[in-house]
Each structure stands twice: as structure tokens, then as C-alpha cells.
Coordinates of C-alpha atoms in Angstrom, one line a residue:
L1 CA 100.2 126.3 119.1
E2 CA 96.7 127.5 119.9
F3 CA 93.8 127.3 117.3
R4 CA 91.2 130.0 117.9
V5 CA 87.5 129.5 116.8
L6 CA 84.6 131.9 116.9
V7 CA 81.2 130.3 116.7
V8 CA 78.4 132.8 115.7
D9 CA 74.9 131.4 116.0
D10 CA 71.6 132.9 117.4
E11 CA 70.7 129.5 118.8
P12 CA 72.4 128.9 122.2
F13 CA 72.0 125.1 121.9
N14 CA 74.0 125.1 118.6
C15 CA 76.8 127.3 120.2
E16 CA 77.1 125.0 123.2
T17 CA 77.1 121.8 121.1
V18 CA 80.0 123.1 118.9
S19 CA 81.8 124.4 122.0
R20 CA 81.6 121.0 123.7
A21 CA 83.0 119.2 120.7
F22 CA 86.0 121.5 120.5
R23 CA 86.6 121.4 124.3
K24 CA 87.9 117.9 123.9
N25 CA 91.0 119.4 122.3
D26 CA 93.3 121.4 124.6
E27 CA 94.8 123.3 121.7
V28 CA 91.5 124.8 120.6
T29 CA 90.0 127.9 122.2
V30 CA 86.4 128.6 121.3
E31 CA 84.5 131.9 121.8
L32 CA 80.8 132.1 121.3
S33 CA 78.6 134.9 119.9
C34 CA 74.8 134.9 119.8
S35 CA 74.5 137.4 116.9
G36 CA 76.3 138.5 113.8
S37 CA 76.9 142.0 115.0
D38 CA 78.3 140.8 118.4
G39 CA 80.5 138.3 116.5
L40 CA 82.0 141.1 114.4
E41 CA 82.7 143.1 117.5
I42 CA 84.5 140.2 119.1
A43 CA 86.4 139.5 115.8
S44 CA 87.5 143.1 115.7
T45 CA 89.4 142.8 119.0
R46 CA 91.0 139.4 118.5
A47 CA 92.4 137.2 115.6
F48 CA 90.7 133.9 114.9
D49 CA 91.8 130.9 112.8
L50 CA 88.2 129.9 111.9
F51 CA 84.7 131.2 112.1
L52 CA 81.7 128.8 112.2
V53 CA 78.7 130.9 111.3
D54 CA 75.0 130.2 111.1
F55 CA 73.8 131.8 107.8
A56 CA 70.1 132.3 109.0
M57 CA 70.3 134.9 111.8
P58 CA 68.3 138.1 112.2
H59 CA 69.7 141.6 111.7
L60 CA 73.2 140.6 110.4
D61 CA 72.9 137.2 108.8
G62 CA 75.8 134.8 108.3
V63 CA 76.4 135.8 104.6
D64 CA 76.9 139.5 105.6
F65 CA 79.0 138.4 108.6
V66 CA 81.3 136.4 106.3
E67 CA 81.6 139.2 103.8
R68 CA 82.5 141.8 106.5
A69 CA 84.9 139.4 108.2
R70 CA 86.7 138.6 105.0
R71 CA 87.0 142.3 104.2
H72 CA 88.7 142.8 107.5
R73 CA 90.8 139.6 107.1
R74 CA 89.8 138.4 110.6
A75 CA 90.0 134.7 109.6
D76 CA 91.8 132.7 106.9
R77 CA 89.1 130.0 106.8
V78 CA 85.3 130.3 107.2
G79 CA 83.2 127.2 107.9
R80 CA 79.6 127.1 106.9
A81 CA 76.7 125.5 108.8
W82 CA 73.1 125.4 107.8
H83 CA 70.2 124.1 109.9

């Protein structure tokens, strides 16, 4: 059983750090997005089990991303990360 995670953060370092942590588990597939709008586009084409979203992003922030993603039922669980 594969577990799919979408990480949405405008800081590449944060995306890579989270991705490296998940790579240790062969049953987890991680996709990365550097903006909220790109993340929604990715989420519209594939189903994910979890979104990890930075709430402080320009243009489409994490709060708006989560609201839109929930409306479209693209993930059952949404993790929150602040920095």
C-alpha cells in the first residue's frame, strides 16, 4: 500500500528536508511544490493521503490552499507546519 504526500512550501530547503525524511520509507511517495497554486494544480491531477503545507507563502497562502483542497476533497488529512 502506497502512501502519497504532497509537500507545498515556497522554501526549497524545507521541501527537500521533508522529502529526505520520507524517502527512508519505501511505502511513501512524496511530491513537492514550490507554491500554493502549483500545489493545487498537482493535487487536481492526483490523489494524496496527506498535504504538508507552509502557511506563510506569497500569492496563495497555506490557509487558502487548505480550504480549496478540502473543498475538492484532495486529501483526508492536512498537516500544518509553521516556521
